[in-house]
XYZ file of C-alpha atoms in Angstrom:
329
model
C -0.002 0.067 -0.012
C 2.956 2.277 -0.061
C 5.624 2.832 -2.778
C 8.873 3.443 -1.183
C 12.463 2.701 -2.237
C 13.242 1.794 1.406
C 10.587 -0.999 1.460
C 12.147 -3.891 3.432
C 9.191 -6.305 4.010
C 5.999 -6.780 1.939
C 3.149 -9.078 2.651
C 0.965 -9.700 -0.336
C -2.300 -11.118 -0.167
C -1.110 -13.536 2.711
C -3.592 -16.220 3.844
C -2.973 -18.594 6.639
C -5.415 -21.217 7.718
C -5.804 -23.794 10.642
C -7.485 -27.003 9.573
C -10.183 -28.486 11.786
C -12.508 -31.431 11.634
C -15.033 -29.099 10.057
C -14.261 -25.960 7.916
C -10.813 -24.374 8.014
C -10.348 -21.402 10.093
C -8.814 -18.446 8.023
C -6.749 -16.763 10.747
C -4.959 -14.367 8.249
C -7.068 -13.583 5.148
C -5.529 -11.751 2.203
C -3.437 -9.431 4.290
C -1.021 -7.055 2.574
C 1.366 -5.046 4.731
C 4.482 -2.867 3.851
C 7.333 -2.224 6.416
C 9.872 0.511 5.385
C 13.551 0.691 6.671
C 13.835 2.158 10.167
C 10.163 2.751 10.809
C 7.868 1.400 13.579
C 4.680 0.000 12.267
C 1.734 -1.039 14.598
C -0.658 -3.933 14.096
C -3.634 -3.632 16.350
C -6.853 -5.402 17.164
C -8.607 -7.608 19.755
C -7.552 -11.085 20.587
C -8.200 -13.548 17.709
C -8.054 -10.862 14.991
C -4.957 -12.441 13.288
C -2.043 -10.195 14.572
C -0.001 -12.927 16.038
C -0.561 -15.418 13.494
C 0.531 -12.781 10.882
C 3.847 -12.389 12.905
C 4.407 -16.278 13.034
C 3.514 -16.530 9.266
C 6.394 -13.963 8.753
C 8.785 -16.111 10.611
C 7.396 -19.278 9.192
C 6.739 -20.668 12.517
C 3.019 -21.530 12.183
C 2.610 -24.931 13.664
C 1.933 -27.432 10.882
C -0.423 -29.326 11.330
C -2.948 -27.781 11.828
C -1.724 -24.459 10.461
C -0.693 -23.803 6.934
C 0.143 -20.667 4.869
C -1.841 -21.349 1.738
C -1.238 -18.383 -0.508
C 0.348 -15.115 -0.748
C 3.896 -13.778 -0.666
C 6.233 -12.641 2.167
C 8.953 -10.482 0.532
C 12.117 -9.644 2.436
C 13.945 -7.074 0.347
C 12.375 -8.752 -2.648
C 13.139 -12.532 -1.657
C 10.027 -14.504 -1.149
C 10.416 -16.279 2.351
C 7.704 -18.743 1.375
C 10.108 -20.110 -1.439
C 13.010 -20.783 0.561
C 13.827 -24.067 2.294
C 13.737 -24.618 6.046
C 17.582 -24.607 6.232
C 17.859 -21.111 4.529
C 14.948 -19.927 6.886
C 16.872 -20.853 9.883
C 19.529 -18.512 8.829
C 17.051 -15.795 8.403
C 15.316 -16.154 11.736
C 17.259 -14.277 14.410
C 19.759 -12.717 11.915
C 17.535 -10.916 9.476
C 14.342 -10.898 11.596
C 14.278 -10.871 15.290
C 11.207 -11.632 17.320
C 10.044 -10.805 20.968
C 7.445 -13.366 21.823
C 4.446 -12.889 24.079
C 4.572 -13.831 27.682
C 8.113 -13.188 28.810
C 7.353 -15.373 31.953
C 7.288 -18.437 29.752
C 9.144 -17.551 26.533
C 12.677 -18.365 27.891
C 13.910 -21.901 28.421
C 13.643 -22.646 32.066
C 16.627 -25.044 32.057
C 19.202 -23.017 30.247
C 21.010 -20.104 31.723
C 20.298 -16.600 30.550
C 23.956 -16.465 29.102
C 23.509 -19.860 27.168
C 20.217 -18.519 25.551
C 21.934 -15.488 24.154
C 25.172 -17.058 23.130
C 23.566 -19.962 21.250
C 22.164 -17.476 18.696
C 25.579 -15.494 18.504
C 27.463 -18.960 17.930
C 24.890 -19.841 15.154
C 24.657 -16.673 13.190
C 27.760 -14.978 14.152
C 30.191 -17.743 14.275
C 31.798 -16.452 17.284
C 33.676 -18.809 19.887
C 32.044 -19.367 23.334
C 34.342 -17.022 25.088
C 33.576 -13.963 22.804
C 29.906 -15.027 22.773
C 29.841 -14.699 26.611
C 31.506 -11.211 26.424
C 28.961 -10.231 23.980
C 25.966 -11.458 25.974
C 27.154 -9.470 28.921
C 27.338 -6.356 26.588
C 23.819 -6.972 25.324
C 22.547 -7.441 28.602
C 24.213 -4.039 29.705
C 22.583 -2.297 26.701
C 19.216 -3.340 27.542
C 19.604 -2.268 31.158
C 19.680 -5.449 33.093
C 21.646 -4.914 36.404
C 24.705 -6.915 37.200
C 24.925 -8.537 33.699
C 27.917 -10.495 34.687
C 25.931 -12.247 37.365
C 22.734 -12.605 35.280
C 24.447 -14.517 32.462
C 24.841 -17.383 34.899
C 21.339 -17.180 36.302
C 18.114 -18.917 35.086
C 14.736 -17.294 34.095
C 13.011 -18.223 37.410
C 15.571 -15.972 39.163
C 14.531 -12.992 37.131
C 11.350 -10.665 37.313
C 9.015 -10.381 34.429
C 10.621 -7.117 33.388
C 13.993 -8.606 33.489
C 13.011 -11.409 31.421
C 11.662 -9.196 28.793
C 14.941 -7.281 28.660
C 16.653 -10.605 28.097
C 14.231 -11.295 25.277
C 15.016 -7.977 23.740
C 18.668 -8.705 24.104
C 18.239 -12.003 22.384
C 16.036 -10.586 19.465
C 18.531 -7.809 18.753
C 21.746 -9.923 19.357
C 22.440 -10.153 15.526
C 21.387 -6.708 14.671
C 18.264 -7.725 12.613
C 16.802 -5.764 9.918
C 13.343 -6.192 11.423
C 12.190 -6.742 14.991
C 8.740 -8.208 15.448
C 7.477 -7.265 19.006
C 4.343 -9.337 19.649
C 2.587 -7.986 22.663
C 5.957 -7.225 24.429
C 4.378 -5.793 27.570
C 1.935 -8.546 28.222
C 1.801 -9.325 32.035
C 4.001 -6.352 32.866
C 2.899 -3.473 35.305
C 2.378 -0.193 33.739
C 5.737 1.374 34.698
C 7.704 -1.525 33.376
C 5.722 -1.398 30.231
C 6.688 2.050 29.506
C 10.294 1.309 30.248
C 10.327 -1.693 27.764
C 8.585 0.283 25.074
C 11.069 3.077 25.396
C 13.970 0.576 25.326
C 12.749 -1.023 22.108
C 12.348 2.409 20.602
C 15.641 3.834 21.569
C 17.593 0.625 20.621
C 15.910 0.120 17.263
C 16.404 3.776 16.426
C 20.123 3.538 17.172
C 20.458 0.407 15.296
C 18.266 1.407 12.346
C 16.023 -1.589 12.808
C 12.392 -1.524 11.601
C 9.903 -2.685 14.152
C 6.510 -4.481 13.857
C 4.778 -3.544 17.074
C 1.658 -5.851 17.685
C -0.631 -4.771 20.493
C -4.487 -4.581 21.375
C -3.816 -0.972 22.726
C -4.138 1.770 20.408
C -2.960 4.097 23.177
C 0.485 2.520 23.134
C 0.755 3.117 19.384
C 0.039 6.740 19.609
C 3.503 7.225 21.140
C 5.610 4.746 19.275
C 4.350 3.944 15.729
C 4.756 5.814 12.561
C 1.910 3.930 10.767
C -0.805 1.485 11.845
C -2.587 -1.485 10.472
C -5.933 -2.280 12.119
C -6.793 -6.041 11.909
C -10.108 -7.569 12.578
C -11.412 -11.096 11.735
C -8.123 -12.000 9.936
C -8.425 -9.001 7.642
C -6.592 -5.553 7.654
C -9.576 -3.232 7.785
C -7.936 0.150 7.975
C -4.275 1.486 7.637
C -2.660 4.797 7.655
C -0.239 7.136 9.470
C -0.838 8.138 13.045
C -2.531 11.463 12.280
C -5.024 9.702 9.777
C -5.798 6.833 12.273
C -6.316 8.919 15.395
C -7.747 12.145 13.943
C -9.649 10.664 11.081
C -10.660 7.084 11.691
C -12.993 5.771 8.989
C -13.684 2.180 9.947
C -16.130 1.814 12.774
C -13.949 -0.821 14.418
C -11.060 1.643 14.496
C -13.588 4.217 16.014
C -14.595 1.682 18.538
C -11.053 0.887 19.605
C -10.111 4.477 20.001
C -13.272 5.302 22.006
C -12.360 2.460 24.384
C -9.002 3.964 25.221
C -9.251 6.017 28.470
C -8.019 9.608 28.418
C -7.187 12.144 30.950
C -9.969 14.332 29.811
C -12.636 11.628 30.443
C -14.409 12.092 33.766
C -13.666 9.042 36.058
C -17.573 8.588 36.739
C -18.073 8.024 32.855
C -18.227 4.551 31.740
C -15.831 3.644 29.029
C -17.205 2.787 25.614
C -17.173 -0.892 24.530
C -17.707 -2.764 21.237
C -20.664 -5.073 21.487
C -20.385 -8.815 20.536
C -17.333 -10.672 19.951
C -15.102 -11.883 17.165
C -16.952 -14.164 14.795
C -16.319 -17.418 13.641
C -13.455 -17.186 11.210
C -14.506 -20.209 9.207
C -17.884 -19.288 7.900
C -18.669 -15.685 7.365
C -18.907 -14.052 3.873
C -18.777 -10.515 2.942
C -18.013 -7.852 5.564
C -16.529 -9.657 8.707
C -17.559 -6.751 11.020
C -21.180 -6.380 10.226
C -22.608 -8.287 13.223
C -20.998 -5.769 15.390
C -21.282 -2.635 13.395
C -23.651 -0.007 14.900
C -24.565 1.563 11.502
C -24.137 -1.086 8.837
C -25.258 -0.320 5.257
C -27.998 -2.650 3.555
C -25.234 -4.042 1.428
C -23.252 -4.948 4.533
C -26.115 -6.474 6.196
C -26.799 -8.692 3.316
C -23.163 -9.645 2.765
C -23.182 -8.209 -0.669
C -19.750 -6.453 -0.701
C -16.524 -8.410 -0.416
C -13.913 -7.020 1.691
C -11.321 -4.894 -0.062
C -9.207 -1.889 0.941
C -9.728 1.355 -0.945
C -7.436 4.307 -0.758
C -9.430 7.371 0.388
C -6.475 9.615 0.612
C -2.668 9.127 0.020
C -1.597 6.461 2.316
C -4.940 6.042 4.133
C -6.845 2.940 3.294
C -10.082 1.506 4.667
C -12.274 -1.541 3.906
C -14.878 -0.462 1.226
C -17.556 -2.378 3.036
C -17.383 0.181 6.165
C -16.110 3.322 4.613
C -19.709 4.787 4.922
C -20.791 2.892 8.150
C -18.901 5.247 10.617
């Protein structure tokens, strides 16, 4: 959706399904996303909207079976990652694309020391010897602000707090200076103060390193401070995308409007109830036409009848919205 000579990663009509005993669940449905060098791009939506499966698809880590990437392209600097074999993909994971997974409390291996979990990726991709790898691990832990890094490299995950574990995850993800960092809900289960510290750390480090970031979250409030552009996902589809100003000041999709209205602000009286979006994410295996129509407050007749296929249209340069809902706001 953008034409930029600095384009780094392009998803074109990506579709990922999970096979069941009945109809397949379409978790990612014809998703197209562009990431440019050095920018922070947010992907936002409720749980079950396809954000994390999109990230796992980029990394080619969708569990198969039951999951499968059935169509589309994932182009890293023009190279289609869906065409490379697993051996080549292993060289790309960690080195070209780093990832911070959800749940810092469980993402680290409980039986390996912190140092070992950092050095193994350095030894694999950077071909450094074990002594040099430990020195680099200490340096990385210092960079991410972990206190007493010389001690921490010999400790196990259970000896660290949630915030400290997430700093370790960031150190691992950035250890090989990847071109892209995928941060999938990087502040899950952390308190508000630690959340802010982690997000600032990601922003500062990636800015210094020139790394592009895909920041996945359910919280539009977070993206207001950190993202350059935003993709709003619902029901496996991208339903709206644009820069920060367009999304926050001129949202066009009713789902985007609903997400924004549910974010608390300092201006809202504490006695006022926050807005909610009625209903829940629909069954991803059955619906045709507009995936949001059952929750939309002002659906058009064509939306109600399922007569309009979902397709993004550009309403102004760089601002895209699903054609079903452009008039439903």
